[in-house]
Coordinates of C-alpha atoms in Angstrom, one line a residue:
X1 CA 4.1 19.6 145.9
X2 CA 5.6 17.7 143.0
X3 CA 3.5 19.6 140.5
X4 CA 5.0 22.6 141.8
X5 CA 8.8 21.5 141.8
X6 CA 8.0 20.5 138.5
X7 CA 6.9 23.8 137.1
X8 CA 9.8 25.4 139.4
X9 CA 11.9 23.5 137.3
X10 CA 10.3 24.3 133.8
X11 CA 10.7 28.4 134.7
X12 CA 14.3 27.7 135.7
X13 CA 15.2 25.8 132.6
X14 CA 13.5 29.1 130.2
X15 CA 15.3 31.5 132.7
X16 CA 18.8 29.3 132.1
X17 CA 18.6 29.2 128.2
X18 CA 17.5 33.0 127.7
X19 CA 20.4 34.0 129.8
X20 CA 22.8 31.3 128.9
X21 CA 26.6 32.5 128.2
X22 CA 26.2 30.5 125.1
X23 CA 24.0 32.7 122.7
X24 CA 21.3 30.2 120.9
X25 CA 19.4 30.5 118.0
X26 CA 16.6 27.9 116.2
X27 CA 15.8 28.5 112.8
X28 CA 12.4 26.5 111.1
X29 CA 12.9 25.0 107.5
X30 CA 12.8 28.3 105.6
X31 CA 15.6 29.6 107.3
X32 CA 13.4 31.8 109.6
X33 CA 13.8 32.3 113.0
X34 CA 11.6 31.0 116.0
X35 CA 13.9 31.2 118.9
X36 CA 16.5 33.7 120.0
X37 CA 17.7 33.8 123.4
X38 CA 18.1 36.7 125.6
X39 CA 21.9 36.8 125.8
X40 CA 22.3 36.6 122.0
X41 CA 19.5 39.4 121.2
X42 CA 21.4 42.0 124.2
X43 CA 24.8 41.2 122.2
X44 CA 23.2 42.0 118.8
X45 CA 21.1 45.2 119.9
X46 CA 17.7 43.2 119.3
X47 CA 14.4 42.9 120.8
X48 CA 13.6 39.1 121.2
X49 CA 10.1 39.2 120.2
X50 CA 10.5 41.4 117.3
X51 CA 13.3 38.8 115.3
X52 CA 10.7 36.0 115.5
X53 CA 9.8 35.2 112.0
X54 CA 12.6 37.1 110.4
X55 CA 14.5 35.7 108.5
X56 CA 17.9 34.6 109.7
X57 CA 20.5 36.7 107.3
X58 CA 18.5 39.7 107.8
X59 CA 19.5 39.4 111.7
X60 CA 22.9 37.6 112.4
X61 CA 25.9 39.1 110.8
X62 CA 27.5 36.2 108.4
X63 CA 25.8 33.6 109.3
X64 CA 25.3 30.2 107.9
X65 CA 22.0 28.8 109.4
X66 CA 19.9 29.0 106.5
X67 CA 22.6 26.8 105.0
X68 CA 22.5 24.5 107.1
X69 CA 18.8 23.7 106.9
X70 CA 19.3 23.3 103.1
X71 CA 22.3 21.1 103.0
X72 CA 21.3 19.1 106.7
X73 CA 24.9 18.9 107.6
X74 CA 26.2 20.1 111.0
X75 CA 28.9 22.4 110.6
X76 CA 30.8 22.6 114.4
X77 CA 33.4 25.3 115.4
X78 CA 33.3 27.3 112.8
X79 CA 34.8 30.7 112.9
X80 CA 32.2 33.7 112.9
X81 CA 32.6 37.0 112.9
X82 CA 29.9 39.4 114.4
X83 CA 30.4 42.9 115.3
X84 CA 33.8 43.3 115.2
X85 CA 34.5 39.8 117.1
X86 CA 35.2 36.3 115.8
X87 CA 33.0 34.0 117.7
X88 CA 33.4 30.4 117.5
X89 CA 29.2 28.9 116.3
X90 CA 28.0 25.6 115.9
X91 CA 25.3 24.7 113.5
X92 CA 22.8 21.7 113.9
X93 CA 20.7 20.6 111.7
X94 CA 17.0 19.4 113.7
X95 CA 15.3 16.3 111.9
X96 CA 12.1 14.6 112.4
X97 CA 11.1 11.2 112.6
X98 CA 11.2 10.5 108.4
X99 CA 14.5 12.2 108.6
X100 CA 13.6 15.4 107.1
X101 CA 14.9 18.9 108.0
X102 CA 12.3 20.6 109.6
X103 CA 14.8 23.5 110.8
X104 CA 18.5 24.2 112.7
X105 CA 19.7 25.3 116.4
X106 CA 22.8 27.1 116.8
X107 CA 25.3 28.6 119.5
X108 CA 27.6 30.8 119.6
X109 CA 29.7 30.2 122.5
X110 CA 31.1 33.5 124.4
X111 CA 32.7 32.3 127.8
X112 CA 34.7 34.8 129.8
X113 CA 35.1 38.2 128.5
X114 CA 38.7 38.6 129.0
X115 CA 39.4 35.0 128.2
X116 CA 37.6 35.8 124.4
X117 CA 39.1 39.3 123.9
X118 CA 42.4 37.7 124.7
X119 CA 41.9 35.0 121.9
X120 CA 39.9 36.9 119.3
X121 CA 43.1 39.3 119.4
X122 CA 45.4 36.4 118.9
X123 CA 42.6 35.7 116.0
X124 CA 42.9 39.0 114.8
X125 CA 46.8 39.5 115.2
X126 CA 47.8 36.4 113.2
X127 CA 44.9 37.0 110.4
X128 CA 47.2 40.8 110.0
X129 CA 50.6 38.8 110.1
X130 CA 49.5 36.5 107.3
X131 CA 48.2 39.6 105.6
X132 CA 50.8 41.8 105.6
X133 CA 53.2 38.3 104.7
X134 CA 51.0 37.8 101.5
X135 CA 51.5 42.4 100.7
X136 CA 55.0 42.0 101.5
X137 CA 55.5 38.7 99.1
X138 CA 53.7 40.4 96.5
X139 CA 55.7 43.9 97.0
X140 CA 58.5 42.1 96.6
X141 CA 58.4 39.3 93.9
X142 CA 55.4 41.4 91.7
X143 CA 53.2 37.9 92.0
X144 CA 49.2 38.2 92.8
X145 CA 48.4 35.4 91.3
X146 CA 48.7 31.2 92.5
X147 CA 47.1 28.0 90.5
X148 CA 44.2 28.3 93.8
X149 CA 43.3 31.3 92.1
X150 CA 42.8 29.6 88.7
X151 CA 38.9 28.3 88.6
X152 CA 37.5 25.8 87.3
X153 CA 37.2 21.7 87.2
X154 CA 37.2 21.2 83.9
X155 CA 39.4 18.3 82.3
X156 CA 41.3 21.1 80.5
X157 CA 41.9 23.2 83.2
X158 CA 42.9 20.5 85.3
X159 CA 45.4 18.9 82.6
X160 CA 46.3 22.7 82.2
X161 CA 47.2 23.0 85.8
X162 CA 49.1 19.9 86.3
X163 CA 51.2 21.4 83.3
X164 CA 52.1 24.1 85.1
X165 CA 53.5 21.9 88.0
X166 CA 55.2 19.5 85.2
X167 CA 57.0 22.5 83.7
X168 CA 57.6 25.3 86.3
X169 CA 61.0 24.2 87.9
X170 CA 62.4 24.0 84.4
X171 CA 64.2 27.1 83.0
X172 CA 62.7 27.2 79.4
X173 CA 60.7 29.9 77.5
X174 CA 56.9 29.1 77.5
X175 CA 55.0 30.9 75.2
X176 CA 50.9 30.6 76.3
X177 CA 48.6 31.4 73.8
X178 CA 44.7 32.2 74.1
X179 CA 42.1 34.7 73.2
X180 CA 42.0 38.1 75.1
X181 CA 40.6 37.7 79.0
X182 CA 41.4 34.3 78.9
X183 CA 43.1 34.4 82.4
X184 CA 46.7 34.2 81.0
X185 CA 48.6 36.3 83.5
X186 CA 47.0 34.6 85.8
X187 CA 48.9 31.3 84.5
X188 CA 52.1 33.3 83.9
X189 CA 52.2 34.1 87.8
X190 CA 51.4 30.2 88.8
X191 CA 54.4 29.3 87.2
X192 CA 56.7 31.7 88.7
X193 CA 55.4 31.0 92.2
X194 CA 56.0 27.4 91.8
X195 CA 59.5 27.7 90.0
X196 CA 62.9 27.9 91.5
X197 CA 62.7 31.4 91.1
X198 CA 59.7 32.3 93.0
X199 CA 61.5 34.4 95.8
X200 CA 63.0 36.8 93.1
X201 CA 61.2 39.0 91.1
X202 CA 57.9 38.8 88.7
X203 CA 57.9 41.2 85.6
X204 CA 55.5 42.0 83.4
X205 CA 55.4 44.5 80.5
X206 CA 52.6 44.6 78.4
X207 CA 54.2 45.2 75.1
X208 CA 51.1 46.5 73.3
X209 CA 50.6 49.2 75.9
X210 CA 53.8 51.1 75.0
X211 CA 54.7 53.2 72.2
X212 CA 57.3 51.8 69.7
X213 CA 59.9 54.5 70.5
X214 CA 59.6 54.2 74.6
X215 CA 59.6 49.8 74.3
X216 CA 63.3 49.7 74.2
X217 CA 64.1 51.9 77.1
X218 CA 61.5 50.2 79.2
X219 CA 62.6 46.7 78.1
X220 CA 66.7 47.8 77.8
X221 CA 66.8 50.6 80.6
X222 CA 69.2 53.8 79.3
X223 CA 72.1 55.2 81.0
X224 CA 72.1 59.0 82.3
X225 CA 72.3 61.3 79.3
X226 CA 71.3 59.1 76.9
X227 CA 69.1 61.2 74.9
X228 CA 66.8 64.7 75.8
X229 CA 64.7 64.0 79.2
X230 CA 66.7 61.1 80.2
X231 CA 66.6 60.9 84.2
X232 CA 69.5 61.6 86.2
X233 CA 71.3 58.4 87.1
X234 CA 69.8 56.5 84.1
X235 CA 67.2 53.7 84.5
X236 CA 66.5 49.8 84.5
X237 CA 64.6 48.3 82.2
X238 CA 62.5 45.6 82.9
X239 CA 65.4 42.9 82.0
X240 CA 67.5 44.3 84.4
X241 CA 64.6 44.4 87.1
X242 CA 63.6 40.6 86.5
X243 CA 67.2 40.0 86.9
X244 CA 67.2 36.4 88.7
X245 CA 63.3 36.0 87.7
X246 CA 61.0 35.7 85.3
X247 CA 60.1 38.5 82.8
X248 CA 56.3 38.2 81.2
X249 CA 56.1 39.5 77.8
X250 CA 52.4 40.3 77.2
X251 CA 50.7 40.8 73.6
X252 CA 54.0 40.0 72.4
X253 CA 52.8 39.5 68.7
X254 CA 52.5 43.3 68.6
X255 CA 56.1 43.6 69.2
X256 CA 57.9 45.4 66.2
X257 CA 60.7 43.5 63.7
X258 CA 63.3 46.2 65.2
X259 CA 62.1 45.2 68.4
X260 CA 62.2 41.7 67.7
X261 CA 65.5 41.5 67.1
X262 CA 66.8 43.0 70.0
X263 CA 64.8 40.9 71.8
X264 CA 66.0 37.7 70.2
X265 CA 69.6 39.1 70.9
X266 CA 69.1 39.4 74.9
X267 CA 67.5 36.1 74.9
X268 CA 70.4 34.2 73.0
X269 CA 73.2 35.8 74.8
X270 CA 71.7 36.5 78.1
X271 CA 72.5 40.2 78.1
X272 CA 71.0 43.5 77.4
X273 CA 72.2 47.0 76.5
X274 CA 70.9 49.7 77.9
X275 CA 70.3 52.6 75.8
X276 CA 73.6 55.0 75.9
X277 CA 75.3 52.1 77.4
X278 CA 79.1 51.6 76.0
X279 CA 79.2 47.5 76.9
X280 CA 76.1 44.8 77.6
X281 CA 75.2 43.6 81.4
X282 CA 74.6 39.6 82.0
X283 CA 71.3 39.1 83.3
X284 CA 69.0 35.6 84.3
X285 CA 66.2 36.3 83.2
X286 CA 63.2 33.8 82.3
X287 CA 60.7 35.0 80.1
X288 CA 57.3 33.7 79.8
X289 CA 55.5 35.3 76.6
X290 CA 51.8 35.7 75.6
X291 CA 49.4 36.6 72.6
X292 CA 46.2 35.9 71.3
X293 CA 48.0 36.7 67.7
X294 CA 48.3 34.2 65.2
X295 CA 51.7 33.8 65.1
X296 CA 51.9 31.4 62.6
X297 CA 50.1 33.2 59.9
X298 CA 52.4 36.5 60.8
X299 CA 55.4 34.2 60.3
X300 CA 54.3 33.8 56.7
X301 CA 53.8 37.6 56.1
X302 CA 56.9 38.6 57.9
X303 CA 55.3 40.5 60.5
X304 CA 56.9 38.3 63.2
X305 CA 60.3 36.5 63.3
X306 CA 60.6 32.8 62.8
X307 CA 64.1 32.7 65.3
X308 CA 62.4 34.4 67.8
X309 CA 59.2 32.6 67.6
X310 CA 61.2 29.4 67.8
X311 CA 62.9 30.6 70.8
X312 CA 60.1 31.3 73.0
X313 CA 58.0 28.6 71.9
X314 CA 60.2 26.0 73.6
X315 CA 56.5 24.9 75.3
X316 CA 53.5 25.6 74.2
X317 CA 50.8 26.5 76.4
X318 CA 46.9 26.9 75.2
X319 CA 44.4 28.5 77.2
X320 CA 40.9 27.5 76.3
X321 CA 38.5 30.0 75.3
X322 CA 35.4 29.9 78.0
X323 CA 33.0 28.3 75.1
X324 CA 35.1 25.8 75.7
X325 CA 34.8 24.8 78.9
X326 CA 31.3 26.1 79.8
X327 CA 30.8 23.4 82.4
X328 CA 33.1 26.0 84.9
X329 CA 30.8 28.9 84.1
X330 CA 29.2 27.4 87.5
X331 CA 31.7 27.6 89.4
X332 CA 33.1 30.9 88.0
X333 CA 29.9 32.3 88.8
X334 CA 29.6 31.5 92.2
X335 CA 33.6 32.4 92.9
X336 CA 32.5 36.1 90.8
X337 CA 29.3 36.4 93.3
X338 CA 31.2 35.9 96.5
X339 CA 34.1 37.8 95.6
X340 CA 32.1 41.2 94.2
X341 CA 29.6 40.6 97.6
X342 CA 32.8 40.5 99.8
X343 CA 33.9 43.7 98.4
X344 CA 30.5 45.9 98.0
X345 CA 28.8 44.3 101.0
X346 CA 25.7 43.0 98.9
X347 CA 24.1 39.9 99.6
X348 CA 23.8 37.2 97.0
X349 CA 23.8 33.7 97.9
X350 CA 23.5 32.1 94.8
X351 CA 22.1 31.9 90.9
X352 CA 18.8 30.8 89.7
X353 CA 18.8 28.1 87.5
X354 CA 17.6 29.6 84.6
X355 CA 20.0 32.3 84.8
X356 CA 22.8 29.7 85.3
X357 CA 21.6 27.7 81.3
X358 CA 21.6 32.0 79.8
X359 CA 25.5 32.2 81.3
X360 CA 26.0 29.0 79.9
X361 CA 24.6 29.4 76.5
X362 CA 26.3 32.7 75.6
X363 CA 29.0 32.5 73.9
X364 CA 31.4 34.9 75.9
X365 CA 33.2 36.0 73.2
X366 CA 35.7 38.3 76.4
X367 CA 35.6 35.2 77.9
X368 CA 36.3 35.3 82.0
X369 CA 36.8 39.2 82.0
X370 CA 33.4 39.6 80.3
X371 CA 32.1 37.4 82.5
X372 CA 33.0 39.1 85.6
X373 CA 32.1 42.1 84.2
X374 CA 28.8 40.8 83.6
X375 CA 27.8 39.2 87.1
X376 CA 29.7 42.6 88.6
X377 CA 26.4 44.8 86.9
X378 CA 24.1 41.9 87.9
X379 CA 25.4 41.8 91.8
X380 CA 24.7 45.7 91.6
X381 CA 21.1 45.3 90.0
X382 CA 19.8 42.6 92.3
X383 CA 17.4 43.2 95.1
X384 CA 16.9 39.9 96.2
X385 CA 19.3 37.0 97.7
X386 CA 19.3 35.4 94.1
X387 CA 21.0 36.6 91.1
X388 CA 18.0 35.9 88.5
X389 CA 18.0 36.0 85.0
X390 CA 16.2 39.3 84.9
X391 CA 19.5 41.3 85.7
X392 CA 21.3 39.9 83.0
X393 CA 22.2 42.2 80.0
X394 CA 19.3 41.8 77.5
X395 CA 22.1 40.6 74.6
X396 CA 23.0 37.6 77.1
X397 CA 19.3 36.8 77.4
X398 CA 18.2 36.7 74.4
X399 CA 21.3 34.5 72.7
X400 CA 21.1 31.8 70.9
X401 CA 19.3 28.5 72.1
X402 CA 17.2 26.1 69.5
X403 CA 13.6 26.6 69.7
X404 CA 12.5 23.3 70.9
X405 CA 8.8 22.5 69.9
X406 CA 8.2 25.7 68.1
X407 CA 9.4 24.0 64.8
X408 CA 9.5 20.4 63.4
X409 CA 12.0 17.9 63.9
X410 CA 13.9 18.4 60.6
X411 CA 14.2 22.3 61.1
X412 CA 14.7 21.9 64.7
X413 CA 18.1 19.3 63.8
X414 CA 18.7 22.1 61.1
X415 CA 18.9 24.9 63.0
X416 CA 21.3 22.6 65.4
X417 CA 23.5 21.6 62.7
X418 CA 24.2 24.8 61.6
X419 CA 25.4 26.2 64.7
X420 CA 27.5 24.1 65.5
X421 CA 29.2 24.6 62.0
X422 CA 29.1 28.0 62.6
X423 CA 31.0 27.4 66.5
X424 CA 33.4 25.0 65.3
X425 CA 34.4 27.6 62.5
X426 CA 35.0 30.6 65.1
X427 CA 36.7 28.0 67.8
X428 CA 38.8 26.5 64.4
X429 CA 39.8 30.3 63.5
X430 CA 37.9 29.6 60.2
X431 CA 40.3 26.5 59.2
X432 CA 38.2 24.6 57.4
X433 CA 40.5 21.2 57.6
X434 CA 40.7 21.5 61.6
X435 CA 36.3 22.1 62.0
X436 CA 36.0 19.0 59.1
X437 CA 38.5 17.0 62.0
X438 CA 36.5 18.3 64.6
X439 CA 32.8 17.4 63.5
X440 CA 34.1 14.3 62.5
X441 CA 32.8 15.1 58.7
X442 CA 35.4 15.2 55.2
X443 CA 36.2 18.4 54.2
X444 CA 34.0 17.9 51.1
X445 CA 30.8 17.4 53.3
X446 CA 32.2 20.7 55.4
X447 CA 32.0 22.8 52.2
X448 CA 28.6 21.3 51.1
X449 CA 26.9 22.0 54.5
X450 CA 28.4 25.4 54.4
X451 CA 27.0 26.0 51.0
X452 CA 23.4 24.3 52.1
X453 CA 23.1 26.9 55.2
X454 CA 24.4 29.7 53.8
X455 CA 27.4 30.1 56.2
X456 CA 29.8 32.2 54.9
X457 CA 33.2 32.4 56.6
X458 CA 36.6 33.7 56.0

């Protein structure tokens, strides 16, 4: 009699768990599954004896149990969302008696029906409001961009971000300089959305982008009738439209003298005149300029105004080049991955390590945009959870790196001398004085090393 209560109770406990509200799932140490319950397979549309050994991702929408298993830490009421619903799941991590992983059990919890579809609505509804607050901020200040969306860890980035926090609530020009796809529009918006003037309106006009005889009415606006095509009722310009804000000046180093002037003139006075216009309009405007121009050297060919340069270089700002601050490229990476996935719907968890020391070799000479470009084509190209090194561009693969082992010492400490003469030049802009400073070497021994390896430079 005991022997049969006891295996009474054994078929009750399966016939509990398999039709538990609470869906369950247990995963071994490769992330694969060994148990599904019957409640969680009728919500997913699967047969219970068909998704053991499977792996986990290629059954449960978004989950996070193979994670789990490799990191060992519990991760409790997390938000998921499966077919259309959020669910709330708790993952834990299953150890054995040395304290080792050997796999991961998780629930998703689904009480009453009309209790959930009330609260995954309330889910739902506030995930919309915040949303359509984020569109509507954007739609009306022009700003897309905050320091969160600014990667990296970097001691330059970091001393770069608590800049823009130091400086923002002050009125003053700032002028940020870096090479192209740096990521400085991306600063130019941080500093808007922290200044005073974040709830007016963020401006940008690339000035490269339009034609010399069009950049004044687009900066100036013009007044009906101004000259032949003129639209009825005139137009603002972007000064007018920043009015209370900020006005970016993009590429401003390929701004015209003419142009320059007038420029200088709306700055120092604080008014503009619109084309056709009979008398100037007062305007607030703070402008935030960039370049990757050498403004300096145009100063002493004439090609850009000293007064002007002057007045929107009341703070520098320096972007760093990515060579500069490879030790992000990890983190870049992974934020490029997950962002490209989110939008295509591929799945790639993460980056071999041999791909990772090819990204961070390169020398990126687009910087972030390449680099985005580059995992984008390499998302597309993969057919396995793991972004490997075999989708990356041949060019990337086959850069640089010193042959270690394949040559003697001496060649070997050669061949690594001379590349980082030949970095420090292209970081240095081919200034000779700045790369001797930098390598910690006279100027003398700069020009004798360049002379040894043949380096020629600018």
């Amino acid at each position: 009699m005991g022997v049969k209560e006891s295996l009474l109770t054994e078929e009750m406990m399966d016939t509990i768990i398999a039709n538990a509200f609470e869906w369950i799932v247990v995963v071994n140490y490769e992330g694969k599954i060994i148990y599904m319950n019957d409640s969680y397979c009728d919500f997913i549309g699967v047969d219970n004896k068909g998704v053991i050994g499977r792996h986990v991702t290629e059954v449960i929408e978004n989950t996070r149990m193979h994670e789990v298993v490799k990191t060992g830490k519990e991760e409790l009421a997390d938000l998921q969302y499966i077919k259309g619903n959020y669910m709330i799941a708790n993952r834990v991590p299953i150890f054995n008696k040395n304290g080792e992983v050997i796999g991961a059990y998780g629930t998703v919890i689904f009480r009453d029906t009309s209790e959930w579809d009330k609260m995954n609505s309330h889910v739902k509804s506030m995930l919309g409001r915040i949303r359509n607050y984020l569109q509507e901020y954007e739609q009306q200040t022009g700003v897309k961009y905050t320091l969160e969306d600014i990667i990296g860890n970097s001691k330059l980035i970091k001393l770069l971000k608590e800049k823009v926090k130091q400086i923002a609530a002050s009125d003053v020009s700032i002028l940020i300089r870096g090479e192209s796809g740096t990521g400085k529009e991306l600063f130019a918006h941080s500093i808007h959305q922290l200044s005073n003037r974040s709830h007016m309106p963020f401006i940008k006009l690339n000035c490269a982008a339009i034609p010399e005889h069009l950049l004044e009415s687009e900066l100036f606006g013009y007044e009906e009738g101004a000259f032949t095509g003129a639209k009825k009722g005139g137009k603002k310009g972007k000064f007018m439209l920043a009015d209370g804000g900020t006005l970016f000046l993009d590429e401003i180093g390929d701004m015209s003298l003419p142009m320059q002037i007038k420029l200088l003139r709306a700055l120092q006075e604080g008014e503009v005149e619109p084309v056709g216009a009979v008398k100037p309009i007062q305007v607030n405007v703070r402008v935030i300029a960039a370049t990757n121009r050498p403004l300096e050297k145009m100063m002493e060919e004439k090609r850009f105004r000293d007064d002007l340069y002057y007045r929107i270089h009341v703070i520098p700002f320096q972007i760093p080049s990515l060579r500069e601050r490879t030790e992000d490229i990890p983190l870049l990476v992974e934020h490029f991955i997950q962002k490209i996935c989110k939008r295509t719907g591929r799945r790639i968890t993460s980056v071999t390590e041999d791909a990772l020391v090819a990204l961070s070799r390169y020398r990126w000479p687009g910087n972030i945009r390449e680099l985005e470009n580059v995992i984008q084509a390499a998302v597309h190209l993969s057919t396995d959870e793991k972004l490997t090194v075999e989708v990356l561009p041949d060019y990337l693969r086959d850069s640089y790196s010193i042959p270690i082992g394949s040559k003697p010492l001496k060649e070997t400490l050669e061949d690594a001398e001379k590349q980082a003469i030949i970095q420090t030049l292209e970081k240095s802009q081919n200034d000779k004085w700045v790369a001797a400073k930098q390598l910690g070497i006279s100027k003398s021994s700069l020009y004798e090393k360049l002379k040894k390896h043949g380096i020629q430079s600018g």
